[in-house]
Amino acid sequence: MIERLDLIEKRYHEIQELLMQPDVLNDIKKSKDLSIELSSIEDTVNCYNKYKNVLTDLKEAHEMLKEEDLKDFALEEIERLNQEKSSIEQELETLLIPKDKNDFKNVIMEIRGAAGGDEGNIFAGDLFRMYEKYAIKQGFQVEVLNSIDGASGGYTLIEFMVKGKNVYSKLKYESGSHRVQRVPVTEANGRIQTSTATVLVMPEADDLEVDIKESDIRIDIYRSSGAGGQHVNTTDSAVRMTHIPTGIVVTCQNERSQIKNREKAMQILKSRVYDAMLAKEEAINGEIRKNKIGSGDRSEKIRTYNYPQNRVTDHRIGFTTKQLDRVMEGELDEIIEALITADQKLKVSGE
């Protein structure tokens, strides 16, 4: 562990020197990449410095044992410092776990009503409000990019951005199929029904990571449609973008302005293309392996929300809480922390 920490500390100082060089400062991409790398190892270096200070203090405390009048004080110091040393070692082990290069990023999330018809769409709306409330509690910002209302409420589709510090590190485990068990408002006989909504979480892509050429995009303009009200325009302002090389298609119709719809559609398209690039990289590098929580695939059943029993179960880690009512109010911390902890354990064992 010490050898790895020495190398990280050495790299930290190398990056600091590189960031002061004119040729690096003039290279926007290189400067950005180095700044991100510096930020990603800063906590580790600071913790390692704290650890070395404790080791120095321990050495001095052992020297004090030779002085009879300081022996009692030295023994107390040694006990305290050994406890601190053990605590810091655990912290360092966690910090040394390989990090996801996208953890610091904002995310674009997509929720779709799936099985269950109208109830699936209503549940999609419930999930969106759950994530929106969670984001507000975390101090994040939510911006709806595109949505198609369900006929009986909720959404057949809603795409939105969540902005803040290290958003992807918290929400990246939410991709997959979410299942709800409850009596739908549309059910006249009072029978419990199982419906699903799918969630996709993508790191936000920037221009330096994804270069989409105009010649690679086909843009179609059409009139907005939906359940009615403000989402139905009387002008052709809705935008459909097709990325020809990958076949990825995105639409945006929420804004009355065609220009704004184009901007939001491009935002979504870049993240979709970037997400596809990441999936391809993982497949090539063999990174879809045992030390990963879930596949991240939209079809994977990851969680069940059982309303009659007020229960939420995450099937990937066997985690259950009997506080569904609080979870739907955005109290997701317990579930997300359990997923992060399980992911860290898998990565440690994978090492």
XYZ file of C-alpha atoms in Angstrom:
351
model
C 0.000 0.000 0.000
C 2.827 2.404 0.897
C 4.486 1.855 -2.501
C 1.222 2.721 -4.277
C 0.766 5.804 -2.096
C 4.328 6.968 -2.815
C 3.676 6.658 -6.550
C 0.394 8.585 -6.264
C 2.088 11.351 -4.265
C 4.876 11.541 -6.848
C 2.311 11.777 -9.656
C 0.431 14.495 -7.745
C 3.523 16.720 -7.656
C 4.314 15.923 -11.312
C 0.844 17.107 -12.370
C 1.211 20.310 -10.330
C 4.424 21.076 -12.220
C 2.920 20.157 -15.590
C -0.035 22.486 -15.038
C 2.356 25.419 -14.735
C 3.998 24.755 -18.111
C 2.895 27.094 -20.960
C 2.442 24.311 -23.546
C 0.065 22.474 -21.207
C -1.863 25.632 -20.311
C -2.400 26.284 -24.025
C -3.725 22.764 -24.606
C -7.309 22.909 -23.292
C -7.948 19.153 -23.389
C -4.634 18.195 -21.772
C -5.024 20.883 -19.121
C -8.548 19.704 -18.330
C -7.532 16.023 -18.166
C -4.614 16.802 -15.830
C -6.808 18.971 -13.589
C -9.345 16.153 -13.307
C -6.585 13.650 -12.490
C -5.144 16.022 -9.879
C -8.558 16.441 -8.256
C -9.149 12.674 -8.247
C -5.988 11.929 -6.219
C -5.911 15.025 -3.998
C -7.885 13.437 -1.127
C -5.603 10.391 -1.223
C -2.446 12.520 -1.039
C -3.836 14.617 1.822
C -4.824 11.475 3.730
C -1.373 9.957 3.119
C 0.306 13.086 4.491
C -1.888 12.808 7.591
C -0.860 9.153 7.886
C 2.853 10.012 7.682
C 2.426 12.650 10.393
C 0.835 10.041 12.662
C 3.759 7.653 12.011
C 6.205 10.430 12.940
C 4.257 11.195 16.132
C 4.241 7.487 17.015
C 7.999 7.299 16.622
C 8.426 10.316 18.922
C 6.010 8.823 21.474
C 8.039 5.603 21.574
C 11.164 7.691 22.189
C 9.417 9.343 25.162
C 9.014 5.916 26.783
C 12.711 6.097 27.626
C 11.983 9.065 29.924
C 10.539 7.781 33.208
C 8.599 10.967 33.979
C 6.977 10.915 30.493
C 6.213 7.197 30.382
C 2.520 7.404 31.358
C 1.858 10.255 28.931
C 3.751 8.378 26.182
C 1.656 5.225 26.686
C -1.563 7.227 26.385
C -0.266 8.912 23.224
C 0.771 5.593 21.687
C -2.686 4.113 22.306
C -4.425 7.165 20.827
C -2.105 7.340 17.812
C -2.449 3.612 17.070
C -6.228 4.023 16.950
C -5.840 7.028 14.626
C -3.353 5.072 12.472
C -5.812 2.176 12.122
C -8.627 4.557 11.166
C -6.504 6.314 8.540
C -5.368 2.983 7.081
C -9.010 2.009 6.518
C -9.655 5.385 4.888
C -6.614 4.934 2.623
C -7.781 1.468 1.550
C -11.084 2.998 0.447
C -9.356 5.881 -1.336
C -7.121 3.459 -3.236
C -10.107 1.701 -4.802
C -10.051 2.421 -8.572
C -12.329 5.349 -9.387
C -14.713 5.746 -12.282
C -13.400 8.514 -14.535
C -16.948 9.853 -14.887
C -17.791 10.039 -11.152
C -17.368 13.823 -11.000
C -19.768 14.485 -13.887
C -23.348 15.662 -14.191
C -25.780 13.083 -15.557
C -28.581 12.839 -18.064
C -31.295 10.446 -16.912
C -34.056 8.889 -18.963
C -37.141 7.236 -17.456
C -39.646 5.335 -19.595
C -42.941 3.745 -18.664
C -42.598 0.075 -19.599
C -44.789 -2.944 -18.740
C -48.208 -2.171 -17.278
C -49.560 0.419 -19.702
C -50.881 3.533 -17.968
C -49.661 2.310 -14.569
C -46.122 1.949 -15.942
C -46.253 5.585 -17.086
C -47.653 6.743 -13.728
C -44.819 4.910 -11.964
C -42.301 6.575 -14.292
C -43.656 9.906 -13.033
C -43.318 8.720 -9.414
C -39.685 7.760 -10.032
C -38.940 11.128 -11.598
C -40.357 12.943 -8.556
C -38.353 10.623 -6.276
C -35.091 11.506 -8.047
C -36.033 15.196 -8.178
C -36.599 15.263 -4.397
C -33.345 13.355 -3.807
C -31.462 15.836 -6.002
C -32.876 18.818 -4.094
C -31.849 17.245 -0.761
C -28.316 16.766 -2.148
C -28.099 20.352 -3.362
C -28.195 19.267 -7.020
C -30.109 21.015 -9.811
C -32.625 19.289 -12.094
C -33.453 20.448 -15.616
C -36.064 18.643 -17.708
C -34.796 18.281 -21.283
C -37.644 16.374 -22.883
C -40.861 14.690 -21.771
C -43.916 12.977 -23.214
C -46.890 12.881 -20.857
C -48.812 9.663 -20.236
C -52.514 9.701 -21.080
C -53.493 8.906 -17.455
C -50.623 10.742 -15.774
C -46.895 10.281 -15.384
C -44.692 9.980 -18.459
C -44.197 7.601 -21.317
C -40.760 9.243 -21.462
C -38.913 11.908 -19.498
C -35.278 12.951 -19.974
C -33.606 15.315 -17.535
C -30.200 16.552 -16.423
C -28.968 16.476 -12.821
C -26.161 18.945 -12.116
C -23.910 19.114 -9.078
C -20.728 17.799 -7.481
C -19.984 14.118 -8.203
C -23.561 13.431 -9.343
C -22.648 10.391 -11.455
C -20.898 8.737 -8.482
C -24.255 8.749 -6.637
C -26.750 7.998 -9.424
C -24.812 5.626 -11.710
C -26.295 2.571 -9.968
C -29.891 3.530 -10.887
C -29.841 2.226 -14.469
C -32.140 -0.747 -14.990
C -35.716 -1.918 -14.691
C -37.655 -0.717 -11.628
C -40.708 -2.771 -10.663
C -43.720 -1.542 -8.695
C -46.321 -3.702 -6.948
C -49.492 -1.870 -5.900
C -53.162 -1.342 -6.638
C -53.194 1.074 -9.591
C -55.507 4.086 -9.551
C -56.748 2.751 -12.902
C -57.701 -0.642 -11.349
C -61.410 -0.773 -10.479
C -61.291 -4.204 -8.780
C -58.635 -3.299 -6.212
C -56.176 -5.971 -7.349
C -52.414 -5.601 -6.894
C -50.659 -5.207 -10.226
C -46.980 -5.394 -11.165
C -45.729 -2.720 -13.559
C -42.301 -1.484 -14.555
C -40.436 1.621 -15.631
C -36.893 1.681 -16.983
C -34.163 4.094 -15.950
C -31.024 4.975 -17.895
C -28.238 7.076 -16.335
C -25.591 8.573 -18.640
C -22.621 10.807 -17.746
C -22.800 14.200 -19.409
C -20.475 14.395 -22.414
C -18.610 17.526 -23.421
C -17.291 18.668 -26.790
C -13.770 17.442 -26.015
C -14.989 13.876 -25.466
C -17.537 13.579 -28.270
C -17.039 15.276 -31.611
C -20.269 15.012 -33.576
C -19.986 16.290 -37.121
C -22.930 18.056 -38.715
C -22.664 15.703 -41.688
C -23.284 12.758 -39.320
C -26.644 14.101 -38.145
C -30.046 14.024 -39.819
C -32.515 16.521 -38.330
C -36.280 16.269 -38.772
C -38.635 19.021 -37.652
C -42.248 18.250 -36.787
C -45.185 19.418 -34.699
C -45.200 18.513 -30.998
C -47.684 15.946 -29.782
C -48.645 14.597 -26.385
C -51.385 14.366 -23.840
C -52.413 17.947 -24.406
C -51.988 21.332 -22.735
C -48.723 23.253 -22.901
C -46.808 20.387 -24.565
C -48.769 20.597 -27.805
C -47.545 23.385 -30.050
C -49.222 24.965 -33.022
C -45.893 25.377 -34.852
C -43.314 22.894 -36.136
C -40.787 23.192 -33.291
C -40.199 19.585 -32.189
C -36.813 18.162 -33.196
C -35.746 14.618 -34.017
C -31.992 14.024 -34.367
C -30.531 10.854 -35.852
C -26.825 10.112 -35.442
C -26.174 8.273 -38.695
C -22.968 6.357 -37.692
C -24.586 4.786 -34.610
C -28.289 4.944 -35.488
C -29.022 6.690 -32.175
C -32.217 8.766 -32.323
C -33.279 11.481 -29.865
C -36.264 13.796 -29.852
C -37.038 17.001 -28.012
C -40.347 18.875 -28.019
C -40.707 20.575 -24.628
C -39.645 24.047 -25.713
C -41.746 26.251 -27.985
C -38.523 27.370 -29.667
C -37.071 25.067 -32.314
C -33.586 26.425 -31.494
C -33.893 25.477 -27.812
C -35.212 22.035 -28.728
C -32.190 21.579 -31.013
C -29.809 22.526 -28.183
C -31.389 20.103 -25.724
C -31.592 17.324 -28.312
C -27.869 17.770 -29.023
C -27.130 17.603 -25.285
C -28.931 14.270 -25.034
C -27.406 12.960 -28.272
C -23.831 13.655 -27.127
C -24.395 11.795 -23.870
C -26.018 8.867 -25.692
C -23.088 8.607 -28.117
C -20.614 8.906 -25.225
C -22.485 6.211 -23.282
C -22.311 3.931 -26.325
C -18.558 4.617 -26.574
C -18.097 3.669 -22.901
C -20.044 0.429 -23.375
C -17.850 -0.445 -26.354
C -14.681 0.300 -24.356
C -15.882 -1.917 -21.504
C -16.582 -4.775 -23.876
C -13.172 -4.459 -25.563
C -11.262 -4.155 -22.277
C -13.242 -6.911 -20.595
C -14.332 -4.548 -17.843
C -17.839 -6.017 -17.541
C -16.814 -8.497 -14.887
C -17.637 -9.741 -11.415
C -16.449 -6.608 -9.592
C -19.313 -4.472 -10.869
C -22.726 -3.863 -9.293
C -25.189 -4.798 -12.013
C -24.735 -4.611 -15.761
C -26.165 -1.099 -16.085
C -28.419 -2.464 -18.813
C -31.906 -0.967 -19.042
C -33.511 -4.435 -19.090
C -31.854 -5.679 -15.875
C -34.371 -5.934 -13.012
C -32.687 -4.041 -10.206
C -35.335 -2.965 -7.702
C -38.870 -3.678 -6.502
C -41.150 -1.123 -4.807
C -43.862 -3.008 -2.900
C -46.523 -0.578 -1.691
C -48.726 -2.972 0.386
C -45.676 -3.937 2.491
C -44.046 -0.448 2.369
C -40.932 -2.272 1.162
C -38.112 -1.521 -1.284
C -35.705 -4.302 -2.307
C -32.569 -3.889 -4.398
C -32.043 -7.318 -5.945
C -28.403 -6.794 -6.944
C -27.156 -6.633 -3.350
C -30.102 -8.174 -1.471
C -30.812 -4.910 0.330
C -34.304 -4.317 1.762
C -35.807 -1.377 3.632
C -39.340 -1.108 5.028
C -39.461 2.647 4.404
C -40.874 2.870 0.895
C -42.847 5.994 1.828
C -39.629 7.804 2.762
C -37.734 6.489 -0.277
C -40.376 7.918 -2.612
C -39.884 11.266 -0.856
C -36.265 11.267 -1.999
C -34.696 9.518 1.023
C -32.396 7.413 -1.159
C -29.186 7.821 0.850
C -29.428 4.454 2.632
C -29.885 2.516 -0.622
C -27.210 4.445 -2.524
C -24.678 4.137 0.317
C -25.333 0.380 0.469
C -24.695 0.128 -3.287
C -21.481 2.181 -3.062
C -20.234 0.026 -0.160
C -21.031 -3.209 -2.013
C -19.322 -1.865 -5.142
C -16.191 -0.954 -3.154
C -16.036 -4.427 -1.595
C -16.259 -6.035 -5.028
C -13.506 -3.801 -6.385
C -11.255 -4.569 -3.425
C -11.772 -8.321 -3.894
C -11.269 -7.861 -7.636
C -7.865 -6.342 -6.950
